[in-house]
JSON list of C-alpha atoms in Angstrom, two decimals:
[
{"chain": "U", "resi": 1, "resn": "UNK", "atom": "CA", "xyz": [0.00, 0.00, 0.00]},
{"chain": "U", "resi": 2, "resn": "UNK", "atom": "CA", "xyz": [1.80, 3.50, -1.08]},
{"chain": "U", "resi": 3, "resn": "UNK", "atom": "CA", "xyz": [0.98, 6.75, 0.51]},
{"chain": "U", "resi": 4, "resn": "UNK", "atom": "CA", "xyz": [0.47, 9.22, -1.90]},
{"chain": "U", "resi": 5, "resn": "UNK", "atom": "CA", "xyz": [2.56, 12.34, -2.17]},
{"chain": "U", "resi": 6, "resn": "UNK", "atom": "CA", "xyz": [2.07, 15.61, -0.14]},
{"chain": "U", "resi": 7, "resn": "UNK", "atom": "CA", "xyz": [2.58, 19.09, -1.45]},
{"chain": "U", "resi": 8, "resn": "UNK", "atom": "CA", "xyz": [1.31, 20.60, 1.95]},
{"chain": "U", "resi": 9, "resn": "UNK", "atom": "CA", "xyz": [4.10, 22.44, 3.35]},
{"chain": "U", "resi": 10, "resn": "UNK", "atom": "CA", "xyz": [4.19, 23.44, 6.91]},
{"chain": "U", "resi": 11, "resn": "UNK", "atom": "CA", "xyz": [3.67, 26.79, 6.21]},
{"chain": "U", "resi": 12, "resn": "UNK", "atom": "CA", "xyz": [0.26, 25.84, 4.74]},
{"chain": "U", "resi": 13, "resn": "UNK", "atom": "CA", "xyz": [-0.83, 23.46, 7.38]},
{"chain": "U", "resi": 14, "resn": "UNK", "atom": "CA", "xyz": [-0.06, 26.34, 9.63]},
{"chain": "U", "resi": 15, "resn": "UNK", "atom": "CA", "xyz": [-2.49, 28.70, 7.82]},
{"chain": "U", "resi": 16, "resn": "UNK", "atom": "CA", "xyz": [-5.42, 26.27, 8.07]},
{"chain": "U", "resi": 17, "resn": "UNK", "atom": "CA", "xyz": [-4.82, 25.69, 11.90]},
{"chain": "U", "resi": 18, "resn": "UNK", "atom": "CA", "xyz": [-4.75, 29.50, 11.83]},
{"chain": "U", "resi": 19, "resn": "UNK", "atom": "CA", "xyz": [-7.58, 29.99, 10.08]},
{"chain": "U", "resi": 20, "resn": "UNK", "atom": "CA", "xyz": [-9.94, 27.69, 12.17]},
{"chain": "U", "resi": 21, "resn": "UNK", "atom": "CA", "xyz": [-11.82, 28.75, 14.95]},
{"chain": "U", "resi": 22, "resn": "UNK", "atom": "CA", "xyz": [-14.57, 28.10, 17.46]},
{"chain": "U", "resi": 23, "resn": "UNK", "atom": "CA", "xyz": [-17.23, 30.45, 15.81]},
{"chain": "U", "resi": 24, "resn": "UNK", "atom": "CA", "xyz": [-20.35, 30.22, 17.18]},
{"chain": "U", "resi": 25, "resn": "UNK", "atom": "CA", "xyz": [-22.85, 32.48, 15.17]},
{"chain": "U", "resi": 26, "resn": "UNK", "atom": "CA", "xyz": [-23.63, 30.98, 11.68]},
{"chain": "U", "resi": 27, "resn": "UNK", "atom": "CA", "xyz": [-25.86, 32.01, 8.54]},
{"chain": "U", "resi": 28, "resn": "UNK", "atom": "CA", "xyz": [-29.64, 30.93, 8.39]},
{"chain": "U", "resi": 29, "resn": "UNK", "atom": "CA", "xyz": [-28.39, 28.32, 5.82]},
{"chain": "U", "resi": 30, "resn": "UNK", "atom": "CA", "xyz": [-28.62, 24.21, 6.22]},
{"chain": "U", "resi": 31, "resn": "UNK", "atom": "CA", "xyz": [-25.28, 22.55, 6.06]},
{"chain": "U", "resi": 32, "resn": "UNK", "atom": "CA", "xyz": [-25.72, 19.97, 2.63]},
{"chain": "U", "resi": 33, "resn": "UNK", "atom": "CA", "xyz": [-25.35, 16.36, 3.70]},
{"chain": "U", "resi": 34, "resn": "UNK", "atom": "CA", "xyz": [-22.47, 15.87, 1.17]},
{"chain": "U", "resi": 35, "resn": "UNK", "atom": "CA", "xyz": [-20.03, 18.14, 2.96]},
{"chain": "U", "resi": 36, "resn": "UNK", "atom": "CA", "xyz": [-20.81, 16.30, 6.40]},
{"chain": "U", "resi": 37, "resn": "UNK", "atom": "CA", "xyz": [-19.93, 12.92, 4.48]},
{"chain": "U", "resi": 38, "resn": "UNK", "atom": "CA", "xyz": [-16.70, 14.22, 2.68]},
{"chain": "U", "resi": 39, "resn": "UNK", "atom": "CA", "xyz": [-15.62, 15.74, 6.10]},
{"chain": "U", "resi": 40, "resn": "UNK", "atom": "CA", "xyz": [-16.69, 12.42, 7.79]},
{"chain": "U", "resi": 41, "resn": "UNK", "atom": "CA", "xyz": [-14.73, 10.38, 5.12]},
{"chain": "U", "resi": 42, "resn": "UNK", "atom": "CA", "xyz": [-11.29, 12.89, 6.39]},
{"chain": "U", "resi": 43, "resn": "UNK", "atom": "CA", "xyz": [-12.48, 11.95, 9.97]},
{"chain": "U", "resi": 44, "resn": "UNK", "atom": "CA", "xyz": [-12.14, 8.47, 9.18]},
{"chain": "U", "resi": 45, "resn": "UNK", "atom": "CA", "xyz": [-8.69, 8.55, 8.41]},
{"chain": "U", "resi": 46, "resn": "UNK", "atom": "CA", "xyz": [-7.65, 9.73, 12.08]},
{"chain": "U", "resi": 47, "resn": "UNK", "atom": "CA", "xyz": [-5.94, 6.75, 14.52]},
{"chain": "U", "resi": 48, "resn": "UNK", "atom": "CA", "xyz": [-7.29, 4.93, 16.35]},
{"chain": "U", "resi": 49, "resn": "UNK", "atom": "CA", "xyz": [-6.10, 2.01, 18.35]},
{"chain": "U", "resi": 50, "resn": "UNK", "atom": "CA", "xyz": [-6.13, -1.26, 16.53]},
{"chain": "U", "resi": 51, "resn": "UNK", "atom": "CA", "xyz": [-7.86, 0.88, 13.84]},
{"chain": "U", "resi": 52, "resn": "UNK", "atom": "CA", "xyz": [-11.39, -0.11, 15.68]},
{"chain": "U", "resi": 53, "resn": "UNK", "atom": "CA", "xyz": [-12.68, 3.54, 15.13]},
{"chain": "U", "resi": 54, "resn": "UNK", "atom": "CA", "xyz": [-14.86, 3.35, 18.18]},
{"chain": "U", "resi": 55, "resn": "UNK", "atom": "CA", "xyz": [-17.21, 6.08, 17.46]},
{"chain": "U", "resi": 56, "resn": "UNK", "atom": "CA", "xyz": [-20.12, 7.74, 15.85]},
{"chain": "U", "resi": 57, "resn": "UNK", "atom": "CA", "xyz": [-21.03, 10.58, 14.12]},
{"chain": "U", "resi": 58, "resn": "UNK", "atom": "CA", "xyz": [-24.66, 11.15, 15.19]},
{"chain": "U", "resi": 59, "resn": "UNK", "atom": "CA", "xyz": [-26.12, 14.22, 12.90]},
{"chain": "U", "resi": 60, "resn": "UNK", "atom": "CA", "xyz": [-28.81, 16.51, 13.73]},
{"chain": "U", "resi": 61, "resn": "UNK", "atom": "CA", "xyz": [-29.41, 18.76, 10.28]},
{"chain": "U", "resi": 62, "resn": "UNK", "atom": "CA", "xyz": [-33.06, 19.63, 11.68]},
{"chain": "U", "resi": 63, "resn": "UNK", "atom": "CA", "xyz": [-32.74, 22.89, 13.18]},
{"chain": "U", "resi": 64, "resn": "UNK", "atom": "CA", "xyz": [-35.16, 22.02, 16.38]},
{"chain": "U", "resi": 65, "resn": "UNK", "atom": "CA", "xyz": [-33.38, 18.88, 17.42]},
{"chain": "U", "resi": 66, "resn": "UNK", "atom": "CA", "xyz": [-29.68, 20.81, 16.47]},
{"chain": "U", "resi": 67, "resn": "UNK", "atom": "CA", "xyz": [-29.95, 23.56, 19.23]},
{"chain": "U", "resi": 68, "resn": "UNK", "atom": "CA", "xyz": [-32.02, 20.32, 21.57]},
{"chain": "U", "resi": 69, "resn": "UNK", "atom": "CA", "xyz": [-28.85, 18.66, 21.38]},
{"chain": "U", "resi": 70, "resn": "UNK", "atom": "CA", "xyz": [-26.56, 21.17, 21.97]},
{"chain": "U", "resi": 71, "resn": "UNK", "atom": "CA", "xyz": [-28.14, 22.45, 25.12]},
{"chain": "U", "resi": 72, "resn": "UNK", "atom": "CA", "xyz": [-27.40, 18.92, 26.63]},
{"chain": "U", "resi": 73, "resn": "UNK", "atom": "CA", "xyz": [-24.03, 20.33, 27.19]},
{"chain": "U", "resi": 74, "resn": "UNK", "atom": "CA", "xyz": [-24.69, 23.77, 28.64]},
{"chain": "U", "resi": 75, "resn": "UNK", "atom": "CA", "xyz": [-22.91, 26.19, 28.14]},
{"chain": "U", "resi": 76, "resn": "UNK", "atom": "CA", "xyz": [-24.16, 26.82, 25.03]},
{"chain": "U", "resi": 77, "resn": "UNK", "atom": "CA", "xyz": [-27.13, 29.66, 26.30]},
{"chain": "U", "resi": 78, "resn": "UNK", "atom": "CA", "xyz": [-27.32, 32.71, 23.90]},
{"chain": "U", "resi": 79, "resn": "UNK", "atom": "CA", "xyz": [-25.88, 31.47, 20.73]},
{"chain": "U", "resi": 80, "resn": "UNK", "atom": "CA", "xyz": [-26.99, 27.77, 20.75]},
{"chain": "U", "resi": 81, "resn": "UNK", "atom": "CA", "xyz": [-30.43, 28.83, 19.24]},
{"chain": "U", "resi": 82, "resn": "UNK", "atom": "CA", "xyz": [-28.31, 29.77, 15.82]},
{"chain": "U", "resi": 83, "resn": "UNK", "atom": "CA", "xyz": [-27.04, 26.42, 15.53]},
{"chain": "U", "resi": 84, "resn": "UNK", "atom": "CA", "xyz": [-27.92, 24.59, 11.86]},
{"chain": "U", "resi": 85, "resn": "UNK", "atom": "CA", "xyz": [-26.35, 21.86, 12.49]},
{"chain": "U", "resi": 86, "resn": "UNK", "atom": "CA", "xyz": [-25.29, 19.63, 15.36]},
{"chain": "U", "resi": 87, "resn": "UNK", "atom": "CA", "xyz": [-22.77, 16.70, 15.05]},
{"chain": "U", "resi": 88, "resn": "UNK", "atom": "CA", "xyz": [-22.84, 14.59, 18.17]},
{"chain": "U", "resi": 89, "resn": "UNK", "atom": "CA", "xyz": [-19.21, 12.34, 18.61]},
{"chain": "U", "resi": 90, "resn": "UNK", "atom": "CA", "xyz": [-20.51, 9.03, 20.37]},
{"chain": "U", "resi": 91, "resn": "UNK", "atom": "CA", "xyz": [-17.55, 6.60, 21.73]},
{"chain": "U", "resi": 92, "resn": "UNK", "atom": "CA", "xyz": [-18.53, 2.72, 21.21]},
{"chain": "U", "resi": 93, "resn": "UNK", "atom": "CA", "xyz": [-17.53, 1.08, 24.36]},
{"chain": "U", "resi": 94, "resn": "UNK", "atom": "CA", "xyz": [-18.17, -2.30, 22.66]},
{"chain": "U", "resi": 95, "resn": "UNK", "atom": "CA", "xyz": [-15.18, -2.09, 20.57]},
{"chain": "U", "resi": 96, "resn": "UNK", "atom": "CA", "xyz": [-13.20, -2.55, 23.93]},
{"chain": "U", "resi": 97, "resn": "UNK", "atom": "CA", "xyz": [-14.44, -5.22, 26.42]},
{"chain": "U", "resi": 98, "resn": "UNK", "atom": "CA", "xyz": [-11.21, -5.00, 28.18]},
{"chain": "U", "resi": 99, "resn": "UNK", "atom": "CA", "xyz": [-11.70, -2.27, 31.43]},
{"chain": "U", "resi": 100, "resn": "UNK", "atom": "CA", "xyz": [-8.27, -1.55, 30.72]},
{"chain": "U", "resi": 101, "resn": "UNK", "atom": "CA", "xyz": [-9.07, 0.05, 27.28]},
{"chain": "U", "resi": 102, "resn": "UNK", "atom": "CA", "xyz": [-12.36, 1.38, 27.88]},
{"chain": "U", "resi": 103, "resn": "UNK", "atom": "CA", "xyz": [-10.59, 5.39, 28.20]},
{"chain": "U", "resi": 104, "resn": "UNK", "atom": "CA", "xyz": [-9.96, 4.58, 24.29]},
{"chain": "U", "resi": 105, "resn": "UNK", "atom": "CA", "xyz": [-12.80, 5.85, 23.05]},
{"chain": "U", "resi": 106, "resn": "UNK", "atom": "CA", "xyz": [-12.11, 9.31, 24.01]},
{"chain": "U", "resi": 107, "resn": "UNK", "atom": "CA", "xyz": [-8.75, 9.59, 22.73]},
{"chain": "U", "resi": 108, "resn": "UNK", "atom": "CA", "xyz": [-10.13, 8.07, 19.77]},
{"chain": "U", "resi": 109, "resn": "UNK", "atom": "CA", "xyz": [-12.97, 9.74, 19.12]},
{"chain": "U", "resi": 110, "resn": "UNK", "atom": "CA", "xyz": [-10.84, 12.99, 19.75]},
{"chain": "U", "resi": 111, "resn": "UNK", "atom": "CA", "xyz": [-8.45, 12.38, 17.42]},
{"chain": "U", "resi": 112, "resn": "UNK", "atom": "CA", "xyz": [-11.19, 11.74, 14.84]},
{"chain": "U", "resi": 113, "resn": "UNK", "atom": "CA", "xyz": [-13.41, 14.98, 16.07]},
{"chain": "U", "resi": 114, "resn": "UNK", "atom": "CA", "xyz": [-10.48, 17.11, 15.34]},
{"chain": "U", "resi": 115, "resn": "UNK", "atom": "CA", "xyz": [-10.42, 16.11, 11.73]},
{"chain": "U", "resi": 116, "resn": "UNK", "atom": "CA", "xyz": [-13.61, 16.50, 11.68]},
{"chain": "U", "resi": 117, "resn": "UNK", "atom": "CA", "xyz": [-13.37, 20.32, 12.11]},
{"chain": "U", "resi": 118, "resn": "UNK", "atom": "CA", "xyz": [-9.77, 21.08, 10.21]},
{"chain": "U", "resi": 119, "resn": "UNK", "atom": "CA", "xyz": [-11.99, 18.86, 7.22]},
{"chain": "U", "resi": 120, "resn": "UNK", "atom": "CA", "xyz": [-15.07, 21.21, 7.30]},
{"chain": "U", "resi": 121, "resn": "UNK", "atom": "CA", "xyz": [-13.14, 24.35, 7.28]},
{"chain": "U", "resi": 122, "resn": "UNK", "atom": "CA", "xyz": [-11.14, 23.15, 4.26]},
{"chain": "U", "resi": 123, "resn": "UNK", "atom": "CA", "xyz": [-14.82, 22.94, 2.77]},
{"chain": "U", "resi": 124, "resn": "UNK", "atom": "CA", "xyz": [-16.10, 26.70, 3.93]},
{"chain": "U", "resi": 125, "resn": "UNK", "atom": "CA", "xyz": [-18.21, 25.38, 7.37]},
{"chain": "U", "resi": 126, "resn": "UNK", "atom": "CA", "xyz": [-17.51, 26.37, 10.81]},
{"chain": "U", "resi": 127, "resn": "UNK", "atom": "CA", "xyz": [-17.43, 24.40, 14.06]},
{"chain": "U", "resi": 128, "resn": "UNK", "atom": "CA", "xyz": [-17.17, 25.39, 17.50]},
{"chain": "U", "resi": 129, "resn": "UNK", "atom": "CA", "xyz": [-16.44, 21.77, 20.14]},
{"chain": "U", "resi": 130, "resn": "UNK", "atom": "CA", "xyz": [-18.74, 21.69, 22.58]},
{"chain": "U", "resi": 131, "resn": "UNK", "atom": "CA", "xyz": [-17.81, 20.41, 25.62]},
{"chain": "U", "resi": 132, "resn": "UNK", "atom": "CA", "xyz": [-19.46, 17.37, 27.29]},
{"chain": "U", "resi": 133, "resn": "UNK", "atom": "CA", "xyz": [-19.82, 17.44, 30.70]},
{"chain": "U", "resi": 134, "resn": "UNK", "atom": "CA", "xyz": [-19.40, 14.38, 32.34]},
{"chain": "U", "resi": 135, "resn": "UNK", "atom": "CA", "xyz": [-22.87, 14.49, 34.58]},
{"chain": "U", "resi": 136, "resn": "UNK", "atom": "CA", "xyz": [-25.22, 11.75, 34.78]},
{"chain": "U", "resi": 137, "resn": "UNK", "atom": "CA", "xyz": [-28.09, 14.13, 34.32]},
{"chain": "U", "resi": 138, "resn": "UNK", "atom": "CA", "xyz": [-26.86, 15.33, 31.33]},
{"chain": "U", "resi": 139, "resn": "UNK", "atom": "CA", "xyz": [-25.89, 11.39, 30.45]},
{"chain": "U", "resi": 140, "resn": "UNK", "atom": "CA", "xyz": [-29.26, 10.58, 30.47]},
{"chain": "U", "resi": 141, "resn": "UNK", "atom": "CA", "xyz": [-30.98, 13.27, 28.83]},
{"chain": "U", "resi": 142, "resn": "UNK", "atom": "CA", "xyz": [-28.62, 12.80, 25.37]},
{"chain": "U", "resi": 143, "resn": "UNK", "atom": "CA", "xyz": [-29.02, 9.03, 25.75]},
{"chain": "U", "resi": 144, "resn": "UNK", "atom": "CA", "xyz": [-32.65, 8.99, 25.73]},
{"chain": "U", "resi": 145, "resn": "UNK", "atom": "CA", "xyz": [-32.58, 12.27, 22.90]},
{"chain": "U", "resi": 146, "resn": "UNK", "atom": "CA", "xyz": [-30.15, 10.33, 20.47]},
{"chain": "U", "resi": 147, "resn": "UNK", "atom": "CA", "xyz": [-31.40, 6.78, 21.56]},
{"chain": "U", "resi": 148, "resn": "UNK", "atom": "CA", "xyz": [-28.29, 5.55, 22.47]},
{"chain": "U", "resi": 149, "resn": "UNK", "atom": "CA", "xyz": [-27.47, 1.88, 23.45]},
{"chain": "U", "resi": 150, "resn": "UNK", "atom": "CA", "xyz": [-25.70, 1.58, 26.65]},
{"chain": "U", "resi": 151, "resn": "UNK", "atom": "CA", "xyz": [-22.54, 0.88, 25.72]},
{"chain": "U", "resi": 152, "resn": "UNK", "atom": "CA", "xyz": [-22.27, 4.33, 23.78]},
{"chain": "U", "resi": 153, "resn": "UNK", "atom": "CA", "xyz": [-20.95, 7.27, 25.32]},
{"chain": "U", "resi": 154, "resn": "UNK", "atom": "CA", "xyz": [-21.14, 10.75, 24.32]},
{"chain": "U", "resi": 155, "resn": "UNK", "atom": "CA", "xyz": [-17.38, 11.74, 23.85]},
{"chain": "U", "resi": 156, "resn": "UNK", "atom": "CA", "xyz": [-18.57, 15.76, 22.65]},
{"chain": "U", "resi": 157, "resn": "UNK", "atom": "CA", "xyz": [-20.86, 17.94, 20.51]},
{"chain": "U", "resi": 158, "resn": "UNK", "atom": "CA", "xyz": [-20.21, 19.78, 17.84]},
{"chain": "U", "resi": 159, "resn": "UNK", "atom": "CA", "xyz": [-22.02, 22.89, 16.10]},
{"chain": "U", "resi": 160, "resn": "UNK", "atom": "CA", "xyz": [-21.50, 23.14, 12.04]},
{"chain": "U", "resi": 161, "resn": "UNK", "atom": "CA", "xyz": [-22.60, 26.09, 9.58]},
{"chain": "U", "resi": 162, "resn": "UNK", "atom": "CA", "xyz": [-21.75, 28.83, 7.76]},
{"chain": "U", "resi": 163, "resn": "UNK", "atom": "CA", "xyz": [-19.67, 31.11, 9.87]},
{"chain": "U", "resi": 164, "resn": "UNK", "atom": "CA", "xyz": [-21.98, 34.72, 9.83]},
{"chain": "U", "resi": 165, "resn": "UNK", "atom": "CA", "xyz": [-19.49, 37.06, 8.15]},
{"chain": "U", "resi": 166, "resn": "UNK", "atom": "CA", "xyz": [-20.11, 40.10, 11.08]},
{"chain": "U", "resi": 167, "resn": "UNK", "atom": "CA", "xyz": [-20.22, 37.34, 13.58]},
{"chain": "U", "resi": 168, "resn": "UNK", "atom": "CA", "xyz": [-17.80, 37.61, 16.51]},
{"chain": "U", "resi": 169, "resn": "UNK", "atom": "CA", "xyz": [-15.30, 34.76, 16.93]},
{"chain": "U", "resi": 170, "resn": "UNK", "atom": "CA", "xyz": [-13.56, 34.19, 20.60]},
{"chain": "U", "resi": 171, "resn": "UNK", "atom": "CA", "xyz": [-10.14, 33.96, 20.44]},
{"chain": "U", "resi": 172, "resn": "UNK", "atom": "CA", "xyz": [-7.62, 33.58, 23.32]},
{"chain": "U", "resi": 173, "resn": "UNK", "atom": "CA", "xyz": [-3.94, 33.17, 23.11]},
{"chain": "U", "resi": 174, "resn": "UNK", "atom": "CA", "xyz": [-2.57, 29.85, 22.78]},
{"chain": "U", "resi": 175, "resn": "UNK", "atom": "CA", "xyz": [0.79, 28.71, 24.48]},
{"chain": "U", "resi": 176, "resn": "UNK", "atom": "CA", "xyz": [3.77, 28.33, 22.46]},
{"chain": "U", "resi": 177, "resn": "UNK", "atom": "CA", "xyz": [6.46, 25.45, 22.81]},
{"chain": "U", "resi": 178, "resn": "UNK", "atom": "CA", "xyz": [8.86, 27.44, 25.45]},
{"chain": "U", "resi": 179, "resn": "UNK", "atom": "CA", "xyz": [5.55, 26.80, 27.39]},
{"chain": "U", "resi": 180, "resn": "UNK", "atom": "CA", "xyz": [4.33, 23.60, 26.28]},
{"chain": "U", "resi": 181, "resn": "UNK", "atom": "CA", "xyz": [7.27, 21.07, 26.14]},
{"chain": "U", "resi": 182, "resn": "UNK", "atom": "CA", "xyz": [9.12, 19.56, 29.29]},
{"chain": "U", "resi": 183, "resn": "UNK", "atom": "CA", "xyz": [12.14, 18.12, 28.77]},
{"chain": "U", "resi": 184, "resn": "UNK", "atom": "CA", "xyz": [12.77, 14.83, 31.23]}
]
């Protein structure tokens, strides 16, 4: 099996990390099905151990069940009603019976989720994570929304649309290697 080539340089890769954001207010316009499945098909490509990909992509296009969805989470009160599209990442516990390997699903479905976005902003969407909080309340109320089985687990949400072009767009500095990197 060959890889193919790769004309991206770093300088380029940089850009599109650049470039994507956590935007929040999108356009009145549905996100087309065939842009969540090519940025799906990039998603798939992330690791994951013993390639198992132990998640889901659940999709909410309808409007309604979108901002429903999304205000499982909290935290998302005041711009969560502007949300076309939710994408809700749900880990497969099933793929690991060992207890050992049951914390898989969230590095995997991580790793995946992150495509996810740097794949939709290559194609002109916005995303903004949403973060899931780990409260049985909150278990329960996406479980029974999204009908999940029981050995599925939501990992995080995840809004999609077109970014509004006056909208604002948080941004907070990120740490740089000096910071980042210790040295043992």
């Amino acid at each position: 099996n060959t890889l193919p080539d790769s004309n991206i340089s770093y300088e380029q890769l940089n850009k599109l990390f650049l470039k994507r954001r956590s935007v929040r207010w999108y356009k009145d316009k549905d996100v087309p099905i065939s842009l969540i499945e090519k940025a799906v098909n990039l998603a798939s490509l992330a690791p994951s151990a013993c390639n198992r990909q132990p998640y889901y992509f659940y999709v909410s296009e309808n409007r309604k069940k979108a901002v429903e969805i999304a205000m499982c989470a909290g935290g998302t009160p005041g711009w969560a009603e502007g949300i076309p599209c939710t994408i809700a990442i749900i880990g497969d516990l099933s793929a690991y019976p060992r207890e050992r390997d049951r914390h898989l699903i969230y590095v995997d479905g991580s790793l995946a989720a992150m495509q996810l976005m740097l794949a939709f902003e290559t194609l002109g969407l916005s995303t903004c994570p949403i973060n899931w909080p780990d409260i049985e309340t909150a278990e329960k109320k996406i479980a029974n929304l999204l009908k999940l089985k029981v050995y599925e687990r939501p990992i995080m949400l995840l809004s999609v649309g077109y970014a509004q072009d006056q909208g604002g767009i948080a941004y907070s500095q990120k740490k740089k290697a000096i910071s980042l990197i210790k040295k043992v």
